[in-house]
mmCIF file of C-alpha atoms in Angstrom:
data_model
loop_
_atom_site.group_PDB
_atom_site.id
_atom_site.type_symbol
_atom_site.label_atom_id
_atom_site.label_comp_id
_atom_site.label_asym_id
_atom_site.label_seq_id
_atom_site.Cartn_x
_atom_site.Cartn_y
_atom_site.Cartn_z
ATOM 1 C CA MET A 27 0.020 0.015 -0.016
ATOM 2 C CA GLU A 28 1.121 3.412 -1.087
ATOM 3 C CA THR A 29 0.872 6.236 1.488
ATOM 4 C CA THR A 30 1.218 9.922 0.855
ATOM 5 C CA GLY A 31 0.590 11.699 4.092
ATOM 6 C CA LEU A 32 -2.701 11.761 5.750
ATOM 7 C CA ILE A 33 -4.781 11.047 2.596
ATOM 8 C CA SER A 34 -4.051 8.072 0.473
ATOM 9 C CA ILE A 35 -5.914 6.552 -2.398
ATOM 10 C CA ASP A 36 -6.521 2.848 -2.276
ATOM 11 C CA ALA A 37 -8.064 1.285 -5.388
ATOM 12 C CA ARG A 38 -9.489 -1.670 -3.515
ATOM 13 C CA VAL A 39 -11.131 0.394 -0.968
ATOM 14 C CA MET A 40 -12.521 2.548 -3.710
ATOM 15 C CA ILE A 41 -13.872 -0.468 -5.513
ATOM 16 C CA ALA A 42 -15.201 -1.983 -2.341
ATOM 17 C CA THR A 43 -16.868 1.281 -1.489
ATOM 18 C CA LEU A 44 -18.353 1.514 -4.970
ATOM 19 C CA ILE A 45 -19.560 -2.061 -4.710
ATOM 20 C CA ASN A 46 -21.026 -1.262 -1.297
ATOM 21 C CA PHE A 47 -22.701 1.806 -2.670
ATOM 22 C CA VAL A 48 -24.205 -0.185 -5.637
ATOM 23 C CA ILE A 49 -25.336 -2.884 -3.249
ATOM 24 C CA PHE A 50 -26.734 -0.298 -0.885
ATOM 25 C CA PHE A 51 -28.389 1.501 -3.840
ATOM 26 C CA PHE A 52 -30.093 -1.644 -5.007
ATOM 27 C CA ILE A 53 -31.171 -2.701 -1.538
ATOM 28 C CA VAL A 54 -32.571 0.768 -0.916
ATOM 29 C CA LYS A 55 -34.194 0.865 -4.330
ATOM 30 C CA HIS A 56 -35.592 -2.572 -3.862
ATOM 31 C CA PHE A 57 -36.893 -2.180 -0.373
ATOM 32 C CA PHE A 58 -37.514 1.549 0.109
ATOM 33 C CA TYR A 59 -37.907 3.248 -3.290
ATOM 34 C CA ASP A 60 -41.684 2.666 -3.663
ATOM 35 C CA ALA A 61 -42.378 3.572 -0.085
ATOM 36 C CA ILE A 62 -40.321 6.775 -0.380
ATOM 37 C CA LYS A 63 -41.910 7.515 -3.740
ATOM 38 C CA GLY A 64 -45.360 6.871 -2.196
ATOM 39 C CA ILE A 65 -44.542 9.187 0.684
ATOM 40 C CA ILE A 66 -43.314 11.862 -1.723
ATOM 41 C CA ALA A 67 -46.282 11.409 -4.013
ATOM 42 C CA LYS A 68 -48.605 11.710 -1.016
ATOM 43 C CA ARG A 69 -46.757 14.741 0.142
ATOM 44 C CA GLN A 70 -46.873 16.168 -3.359
ATOM 45 C CA ASP A 71 -50.629 15.465 -3.557
ATOM 46 C CA SER A 72 -51.152 16.932 -0.176
ATOM 47 C CA ILE A 73 -49.250 20.044 -1.120
ATOM 48 C CA THR A 74 -51.057 20.274 -4.453
ATOM 49 C CA ALA A 75 -54.373 19.862 -2.602
ATOM 50 C CA GLU A 76 -53.381 22.569 -0.089
ATOM 51 C CA ILE A 77 -52.369 24.847 -2.960
ATOM 52 C CA THR A 78 -55.663 24.163 -4.809
ATOM 53 C CA GLY A 79 -57.621 24.639 -1.555
ATOM 54 C CA ALA A 80 -55.724 27.841 -0.906
ATOM 55 C CA GLU A 81 -56.424 29.015 -4.427
ATOM 56 C CA GLU A 82 -60.104 28.098 -4.080
ATOM 57 C CA LYS A 83 -60.261 29.825 -0.746
ATOM 58 C CA ASN A 84 -58.577 32.739 -2.330
ATOM 59 C CA VAL A 85 -61.125 32.823 -5.083
ATOM 60 C CA SER A 86 -63.923 32.321 -2.634
ATOM 61 C CA ALA A 87 -62.511 35.076 -0.439
ATOM 62 C CA GLY A 88 -62.294 37.275 -3.508
ATOM 63 C CA GLN A 89 -65.942 36.543 -4.263
ATOM 64 C CA LEU A 90 -66.952 37.119 -0.686
ATOM 65 C CA LYS A 91 -65.013 40.336 -0.736
ATOM 66 C CA LEU A 92 -66.816 41.379 -3.861
ATOM 67 C CA GLU A 93 -70.131 40.394 -2.320
ATOM 68 C CA TYR A 94 -69.355 42.279 0.869
ATOM 69 C CA GLU A 95 -68.164 45.256 -1.109
ATOM 70 C CA GLY A 96 -71.413 45.146 -3.025
ATOM 71 C CA LEU A 97 -73.406 44.795 0.172
ATOM 72 C CA LEU A 98 -71.372 47.623 1.691
ATOM 73 C CA ALA A 99 -72.045 49.771 -1.294
ATOM 74 C CA ASP A 100 -75.744 48.886 -1.024
ATOM 75 C CA ILE A 101 -75.730 49.598 2.645
ATOM 76 C CA LYS A 102 -73.940 52.903 2.117
ATOM 77 C CA GLY A 103 -76.461 53.784 -0.623
ATOM 78 C CA LYS A 104 -79.374 52.892 1.668
ATOM 79 C CA GLU A 105 -77.693 54.738 4.528
ATOM 80 C CA ARG A 106 -77.417 57.832 2.368
ATOM 81 C CA GLU A 107 -80.998 57.350 1.295
ATOM 82 C CA ILE A 108 -82.135 56.987 4.910
ATOM 83 C CA ILE A 109 -80.109 59.996 5.959
ATOM 84 C CA ARG A 110 -81.559 61.948 2.979
ATOM 85 C CA ASP A 111 -85.078 60.876 3.864
ATOM 86 C CA ALA A 112 -84.498 61.571 7.530
ATOM 87 C CA ASN A 113 -83.184 65.004 6.665
ATOM 88 C CA ALA A 114 -86.145 65.671 4.368
ATOM 89 C CA GLU A 115 -88.541 64.513 7.062
ATOM 90 C CA ALA A 116 -86.798 66.549 9.675
ATOM 91 C CA GLN A 117 -86.924 69.570 7.393
ATOM 92 C CA ALA A 118 -90.626 68.977 6.706
ATOM 93 C CA GLN A 119 -91.311 68.553 10.436
ATOM 94 C CA ARG A 120 -89.302 71.689 11.165
ATOM 95 C CA GLN A 121 -91.274 73.570 8.585
ATOM 96 C CA ALA A 122 -94.539 72.154 9.940
ATOM 97 C CA ILE A 123 -93.640 73.092 13.510
ATOM 98 C CA LEU A 124 -92.548 76.516 12.357
ATOM 99 C CA ASP A 125 -95.807 76.968 10.347
ATOM 100 C CA LYS A 126 -97.889 75.733 13.249
ATOM 101 C CA ALA A 127 -96.092 78.032 15.680
ATOM 102 C CA HIS A 128 -96.612 80.951 13.246
ATOM 103 C CA THR A 129 -100.291 80.104 12.876
ATOM 104 C CA GLU A 130 -100.716 79.751 16.607
ATOM 105 C CA ALA A 131 -98.847 82.923 17.302
ATOM 106 C CA LYS A 132 -100.988 84.725 14.722
ATOM 107 C CA GLY A 133 -104.113 83.224 16.244
ATOM 108 C CA ILE A 134 -103.110 84.340 19.706
ATOM 109 C CA LEU A 135 -102.252 87.810 18.422
ATOM 110 C CA ASP A 136 -105.567 88.059 16.496
ATOM 111 C CA LYS A 137 -107.498 86.875 19.534
ATOM 112 C CA ALA A 138 -105.692 89.301 21.786
ATOM 113 C CA ASN A 139 -106.346 92.127 19.321
ATOM 114 C CA ALA A 140 -110.030 91.162 19.074
ATOM 115 C CA GLU A 141 -110.265 91.025 22.842
ATOM 116 C CA ILE A 142 -108.652 94.408 23.137
ATOM 117 C CA GLU A 143 -111.018 95.808 20.574
ATOM 118 C CA LEU A 144 -113.999 94.244 22.310
ATOM 119 C CA GLU A 145 -112.890 95.539 25.733
ATOM 120 C CA LYS A 146 -112.272 98.947 24.165
ATOM 121 C CA SER A 147 -115.697 98.867 22.578
ATOM 122 C CA LYS A 148 -117.320 97.741 25.832
ATOM 123 C CA ALA A 149 -115.556 100.491 27.740
ATOM 124 C CA MET A 150 -116.590 103.079 25.181
ATOM 125 C CA ASN A 151 -120.190 101.793 25.192
ATOM 126 C CA GLU A 152 -120.196 101.869 28.989
ATOM 127 C CA VAL A 153 -118.993 105.426 28.941
ATOM 128 C CA LYS A 154 -121.512 106.311 26.260
ATOM 129 C CA THR A 155 -124.332 104.678 28.211
ATOM 130 C CA ASN A 156 -123.347 106.543 31.345
ATOM 131 C CA ILE A 157 -123.188 109.829 29.422
ATOM 132 C CA VAL A 158 -126.611 109.116 27.858
ATOM 133 C CA ASP A 159 -128.128 108.103 31.213
ATOM 134 C CA LEU A 160 -126.734 111.175 32.960
ATOM 135 C CA SER A 161 -127.804 113.482 30.129
ATOM 136 C CA LEU A 162 -131.336 112.088 30.151
ATOM 137 C CA PHE A 163 -131.470 112.123 33.958
ATOM 138 C CA ALA A 164 -130.450 115.800 33.858
ATOM 139 C CA ALA A 165 -132.974 116.511 31.039
ATOM 140 C CA GLU A 166 -135.696 114.756 33.049
ATOM 141 C CA LYS A 167 -134.963 116.780 36.110
ATOM 142 C CA ILE A 168 -134.953 120.030 34.180
ATOM 143 C CA ILE A 169 -138.163 119.177 32.380
ATOM 144 C CA HIS A 170 -139.837 118.154 35.683
ATOM 145 C CA LYS A 171 -138.798 121.539 37.169
ATOM 146 C CA GLU A 172 -139.834 123.506 34.137
ATOM 147 C CA MET A 173 -143.192 121.867 33.510
ATOM 148 C CA ASP A 174 -146.012 124.131 34.655
ATOM 149 C CA PRO A 175 -149.818 123.521 34.322
ATOM 150 C CA LYS A 176 -149.952 125.418 31.026
ATOM 151 C CA GLN A 177 -147.215 123.261 29.498
ATOM 152 C CA HIS A 178 -148.907 120.107 30.759
ATOM 153 C CA GLU A 179 -152.126 121.290 29.193
ATOM 154 C CA ALA A 180 -150.401 122.181 25.947
ATOM 155 C CA MET A 181 -148.774 118.781 25.708
ATOM 156 C CA ILE A 182 -152.005 116.956 26.447
ATOM 157 C CA LEU A 183 -153.856 119.073 23.867
ATOM 158 C CA ASP A 184 -151.204 118.244 21.315
ATOM 159 C CA PHE A 185 -151.587 114.534 22.198
ATOM 160 C CA ILE A 186 -155.367 114.788 21.851
ATOM 161 C CA ASP A 187 -154.948 116.331 18.383
ATOM 162 C CA LYS A 188 -152.609 113.587 17.353
ATOM 163 C CA VAL A 189 -154.978 110.920 18.627
ATOM 164 C CA GLY A 190 -157.762 112.470 16.524
ATOM 165 C CA GLU A 191 -155.567 112.723 13.419
ATOM 166 C CA ALA A 192 -154.071 109.230 13.233
ATOM 167 C CA LYS A 193 -156.173 106.154 12.796
ATOM 168 C CA MET B 22 -162.647 84.301 34.491
ATOM 169 C CA SER B 23 -164.385 81.450 36.333
ATOM 170 C CA LEU B 24 -167.269 79.552 34.881
ATOM 171 C CA VAL B 25 -169.474 80.711 37.773
ATOM 172 C CA ALA B 26 -168.758 84.337 37.029
ATOM 173 C CA LYS B 27 -169.366 83.834 33.308
ATOM 174 C CA ARG B 28 -172.690 82.098 33.938
ATOM 175 C CA TYR B 29 -174.072 84.723 36.341
ATOM 176 C CA ALA B 30 -172.774 87.613 34.254
ATOM 177 C CA GLN B 31 -174.400 86.176 31.125
ATOM 178 C CA ALA B 32 -177.640 85.726 33.001
ATOM 179 C CA LEU B 33 -177.666 89.345 34.209
ATOM 180 C CA PHE B 34 -176.690 90.578 30.730
ATOM 181 C CA ASP B 35 -179.428 88.569 29.025
ATOM 182 C CA THR B 36 -182.015 89.935 31.455
ATOM 183 C CA ALA B 37 -180.784 93.496 31.037
ATOM 184 C CA VAL B 38 -180.927 93.191 27.206
ATOM 185 C CA ASP B 39 -184.351 91.571 27.418
ATOM 186 C CA LYS B 40 -185.732 94.312 29.660
ATOM 187 C CA ASN B 41 -183.816 96.987 27.761
ATOM 188 C CA ILE B 42 -182.078 98.246 30.880
ATOM 189 C CA VAL B 43 -178.490 97.537 29.934
ATOM 190 C CA ASP B 44 -177.224 101.099 30.513
ATOM 191 C CA GLU B 45 -179.012 101.430 33.766
ATOM 192 C CA VAL B 46 -177.814 98.092 35.153
ATOM 193 C CA PHE B 47 -174.289 98.708 33.841
ATOM 194 C CA ASP B 48 -174.022 102.115 35.606
ATOM 195 C CA GLU B 49 -175.630 100.982 38.830
ATOM 196 C CA PHE B 50 -173.652 97.704 39.019
ATOM 197 C CA SER B 51 -170.482 99.741 38.450
ATOM 198 C CA THR B 52 -171.418 102.136 41.274
ATOM 199 C CA VAL B 53 -172.027 99.231 43.684
ATOM 200 C CA ILE B 54 -168.767 97.592 42.732
ATOM 201 C CA ASP B 55 -166.891 100.883 43.145
ATOM 202 C CA LEU B 56 -168.372 101.050 46.627
ATOM 203 C CA PHE B 57 -167.199 97.520 47.472
ATOM 204 C CA LYS B 58 -163.802 98.233 46.066
ATOM 205 C CA SER B 59 -163.368 101.437 48.044
ATOM 206 C CA GLU B 60 -164.843 99.939 51.248
ATOM 207 C CA ALA B 61 -162.868 96.786 51.770
ATOM 208 C CA GLU B 62 -164.383 96.250 55.196
ATOM 209 C CA LEU B 63 -167.891 96.218 53.644
ATOM 210 C CA MET B 64 -166.809 93.520 51.268
ATOM 211 C CA ASP B 65 -165.248 91.547 54.090
ATOM 212 C CA LEU B 66 -168.541 91.857 55.998
ATOM 213 C CA MET B 67 -170.448 90.469 53.014
ATOM 214 C CA LEU B 68 -168.177 87.477 52.853
ATOM 215 C CA THR B 69 -168.123 86.739 56.589
ATOM 216 C CA PRO B 70 -169.843 83.329 57.124
ATOM 217 C CA SER B 71 -170.839 84.183 60.763
ATOM 218 C CA ILE B 72 -173.174 86.960 59.576
ATOM 219 C CA ASN B 73 -176.331 85.436 58.201
ATOM 220 C CA ASN B 74 -177.875 86.280 54.839
ATOM 221 C CA SER B 75 -180.779 88.350 56.241
ATOM 222 C CA GLU B 76 -178.305 90.658 57.961
ATOM 223 C CA LYS B 77 -176.281 90.958 54.785
ATOM 224 C CA LYS B 78 -179.390 91.710 52.775
ATOM 225 C CA GLU B 79 -180.237 94.366 55.313
ATOM 226 C CA ILE B 80 -176.835 95.968 54.651
ATOM 227 C CA LEU B 81 -177.460 95.760 50.919
ATOM 228 C CA ASN B 82 -180.940 97.239 51.385
ATOM 229 C CA ARG B 83 -179.383 100.321 52.970
ATOM 230 C CA ILE B 84 -177.112 100.620 50.011
ATOM 231 C CA TYR B 85 -179.971 100.007 47.581
ATOM 232 C CA GLY B 86 -181.914 102.642 49.410
ATOM 233 C CA GLU B 87 -179.150 105.176 49.084
ATOM 234 C CA LYS B 88 -178.340 104.347 45.522
ATOM 235 C CA SER B 89 -181.940 103.566 44.543
ATOM 236 C CA LEU B 90 -180.853 100.493 42.517
ATOM 237 C CA ASN B 91 -182.752 98.880 39.697
ATOM 238 C CA GLN B 92 -185.022 96.047 40.972
ATOM 239 C CA TYR B 93 -183.457 93.445 38.702
ATOM 240 C CA LEU B 94 -179.969 94.308 39.920
ATOM 241 C CA ARG B 95 -181.187 94.162 43.531
ATOM 242 C CA ASN B 96 -182.646 90.740 42.998
ATOM 243 C CA PHE B 97 -179.493 89.622 41.270
ATOM 244 C CA LEU B 98 -177.340 90.619 44.245
ATOM 245 C CA ASP B 99 -179.791 88.917 46.642
ATOM 246 C CA ILE B 100 -179.537 85.713 44.574
ATOM 247 C CA LEU B 101 -175.720 85.868 44.837
ATOM 248 C CA LEU B 102 -176.111 86.050 48.610
ATOM 249 C CA ASP B 103 -178.707 83.275 48.773
ATOM 250 C CA ARG B 104 -176.563 80.962 46.660
ATOM 251 C CA SER B 105 -173.380 81.828 48.506
ATOM 252 C CA ARG B 106 -171.832 83.261 45.342
ATOM 253 C CA PHE B 107 -171.207 86.807 46.570
ATOM 254 C CA GLU B 108 -167.457 86.229 46.601
ATOM 255 C CA TYR B 109 -167.684 86.217 42.761
ATOM 256 C CA VAL B 110 -169.345 89.616 42.564
ATOM 257 C CA LEU B 111 -166.218 91.512 41.411
ATOM 258 C CA GLU B 112 -165.470 88.907 38.793
ATOM 259 C CA ILE B 113 -169.107 88.814 37.666
ATOM 260 C CA ASN B 114 -169.076 92.600 37.263
ATOM 261 C CA GLU B 115 -165.879 92.426 35.122
ATOM 262 C CA THR B 116 -167.359 89.708 32.956
ATOM 263 C CA PHE B 117 -170.630 91.662 32.691
ATOM 264 C CA ARG B 118 -168.690 94.768 31.500
ATOM 265 C CA GLN B 119 -166.902 92.643 28.875
ATOM 266 C CA LEU B 120 -170.338 91.530 27.617
ATOM 267 C CA VAL B 121 -171.828 95.037 27.646
ATOM 268 C CA PHE B 122 -168.982 96.825 25.855
ATOM 269 C CA PRO B 123 -169.348 95.092 22.446
ATOM 270 C CA TYR B 124 -173.101 95.216 22.832
ATOM 271 C CA LYS B 125 -173.001 98.945 23.265
ATOM 272 C CA ASN B 126 -170.102 99.302 20.765
ATOM 273 C CA THR B 127 -168.139 100.759 23.638
ATOM 274 C CA VAL B 128 -164.530 100.386 24.701
ATOM 275 C CA GLU B 129 -162.824 101.075 27.997
ATOM 276 C CA ALA B 130 -159.763 103.303 27.889
ATOM 277 C CA VAL B 131 -157.288 104.394 30.496
ATOM 278 C CA VAL B 132 -155.457 107.638 30.109
ATOM 279 C CA LYS B 133 -152.367 108.192 32.280
ATOM 280 C CA THR B 134 -151.365 111.797 32.839
ATOM 281 C CA ALA B 135 -148.875 113.465 35.159
ATOM 282 C CA VAL B 136 -151.576 115.927 36.302
ATOM 283 C CA PRO B 137 -155.351 115.319 36.458
ATOM 284 C CA LEU B 138 -157.215 115.954 33.262
ATOM 285 C CA ASP B 139 -159.758 118.745 33.438
ATOM 286 C CA GLU B 140 -163.223 118.033 32.099
ATOM 287 C CA THR B 141 -162.646 119.932 28.788
ATOM 288 C CA LEU B 142 -159.548 117.943 27.950
ATOM 289 C CA ARG B 143 -161.199 114.714 29.011
ATOM 290 C CA VAL B 144 -164.195 115.267 26.802
ATOM 291 C CA ALA B 145 -161.957 116.266 23.875
ATOM 292 C CA LEU B 146 -159.826 113.133 24.327
ATOM 293 C CA GLU B 147 -162.864 110.910 24.569
ATOM 294 C CA LYS B 148 -164.213 112.475 21.383
ATOM 295 C CA ASN B 149 -160.991 111.930 19.485
ATOM 296 C CA LEU B 150 -160.631 108.411 20.755
ATOM 297 C CA GLU B 151 -164.215 107.642 19.700
ATOM 298 C CA LYS B 152 -163.386 109.015 16.287
ATOM 299 C CA ARG B 153 -160.212 106.983 16.093
ATOM 300 C CA PHE B 154 -161.758 103.609 17.258
ATOM 301 C CA ASP B 155 -165.211 104.267 15.885
ATOM 302 C CA LYS B 156 -166.657 103.258 19.263
ATOM 303 C CA LYS B 157 -168.000 104.926 22.340
ATOM 304 C CA VAL B 158 -165.155 105.340 24.798
ATOM 305 C CA ILE B 159 -165.332 105.163 28.583
ATOM 306 C CA LEU B 160 -162.244 106.979 29.757
ATOM 307 C CA ASP B 161 -160.625 106.447 33.101
ATOM 308 C CA ASN B 162 -157.966 109.054 34.069
ATOM 309 C CA GLN B 163 -155.099 107.730 36.213
ATOM 310 C CA ILE B 164 -152.353 109.958 37.540
ATOM 311 C CA ASP B 165 -148.827 108.766 36.939
ATOM 312 C CA GLU B 166 -146.089 111.329 37.610
ATOM 313 C CA THR B 167 -143.407 109.090 36.209
ATOM 314 C CA ILE B 168 -144.588 109.913 32.672
ATOM 315 C CA ILE B 169 -143.453 113.533 33.452
ATOM 316 C CA GLY B 170 -145.818 115.142 30.878
ATOM 317 C CA GLY B 171 -148.156 114.416 28.030
ATOM 318 C CA ALA B 172 -150.433 111.360 28.188
ATOM 319 C CA VAL B 173 -150.528 107.624 27.559
ATOM 320 C CA VAL B 174 -153.718 105.924 26.482
ATOM 321 C CA TYR B 175 -154.359 102.199 26.895
ATOM 322 C CA VAL B 176 -157.235 100.749 24.861
ATOM 323 C CA GLY B 177 -157.447 96.956 25.033
ATOM 324 C CA ASP B 178 -154.002 95.772 23.944
ATOM 325 C CA GLN B 179 -153.224 99.054 22.223
ATOM 326 C CA ILE B 180 -151.037 101.763 23.692
ATOM 327 C CA ILE B 181 -150.900 105.358 22.388
ATOM 328 C CA ASP B 182 -147.919 106.911 24.087
ATOM 329 C CA GLY B 183 -147.535 110.685 23.925
ATOM 330 C CA SER B 184 -145.611 111.033 27.189
ATOM 331 C CA ILE B 185 -142.345 112.881 27.809
ATOM 332 C CA ARG B 186 -141.113 109.640 29.359
ATOM 333 C CA ASN B 187 -141.646 107.911 26.069
ATOM 334 C CA GLN B 188 -139.846 110.681 24.156
ATOM 335 C CA LEU B 189 -136.925 110.476 26.585
ATOM 336 C CA ASN B 190 -136.798 106.674 26.174
ATOM 337 C CA GLN B 191 -136.811 106.979 22.400
ATOM 338 C CA MET B 192 -134.070 109.551 22.635
ATOM 339 C CA LYS B 193 -132.111 107.228 24.873
ATOM 340 C CA THR B 194 -132.499 104.374 22.399
ATOM 341 C CA GLN B 195 -131.348 106.560 19.559
ATOM 342 C CA MET B 196 -128.364 107.861 21.484
ATOM 343 C CA ASN B 197 -127.358 104.376 22.607
ATOM 344 C CA SER B 198 -127.593 103.106 18.994
ATOM 345 C CA ILE B 199 -124.981 105.635 17.873
ATOM 346 C CA ARG B 200 -121.778 103.700 17.049
ATOM 347 C CA LEU B 201 -118.566 105.153 18.480
#
């Protein structure tokens, strides 16, 4: 055997090793190749299935996303519609309340004015009645005082004439 | 008016018409009634149950004597006493008057004045009222100072108002109707 330091090449060892390797290769191929291949194929199928599932899920998620986006758009549209309707209704209610308040205020004002006019008229009439009563009371007193027998007779004569004239 | 008063008044009226003594009975019955109205005690006496009819007739006889009443009227009043109907005498008289007035084409009138009417004015008023109503008018003058002056005549349900009170009232109505 030839030695050259630490590493040396031995043809027999090399051949033995090669033969070992070939034997080992055939043994492994014979006993373990199908099993390993099956495991790999299974693993490959499993990975392929996972990838397909992931892709399907991805597609499904995409569809869901689209659906949700559609729904969201719908909801937003409806929300805007509701807000618009609510605003319109609130505006209408506000206007109605304002109109009612104006009408009521006008009614109260008109009523108050009418009452004032009525009270004013009543007071004026009362004053007028008092003036008339006082005037006639004074006139009655003066006439009473001024009436003498001649005037009584003249008045009665006048009355008698009128009784004779009218029928 | 009660039925009793109507029946007796009608009987007296029929007799008076039959005997042609309507005016006489009317005047004398009115005089007797005026007496009973003015002498309330006399009327009470006539209606007192404890005084018998002969005593009441004696009282009436004195009145008849003084007033020299018509025989039919005297008998009529005696009958009222005998039949215990004297309490109706005022009512009978009123009903009798209501029967006589249309028969005589007469109407009763009341004239209210503030001072008593003298005879001249009374006659003039009667004359003009007769002309107006085309009936004989029996006028009763009542004093009412509240009318102040002028006169008011009541004939049935008609009123002819020529009083100062009425003029003042009309003036008051006119003044009150003025709008301010």
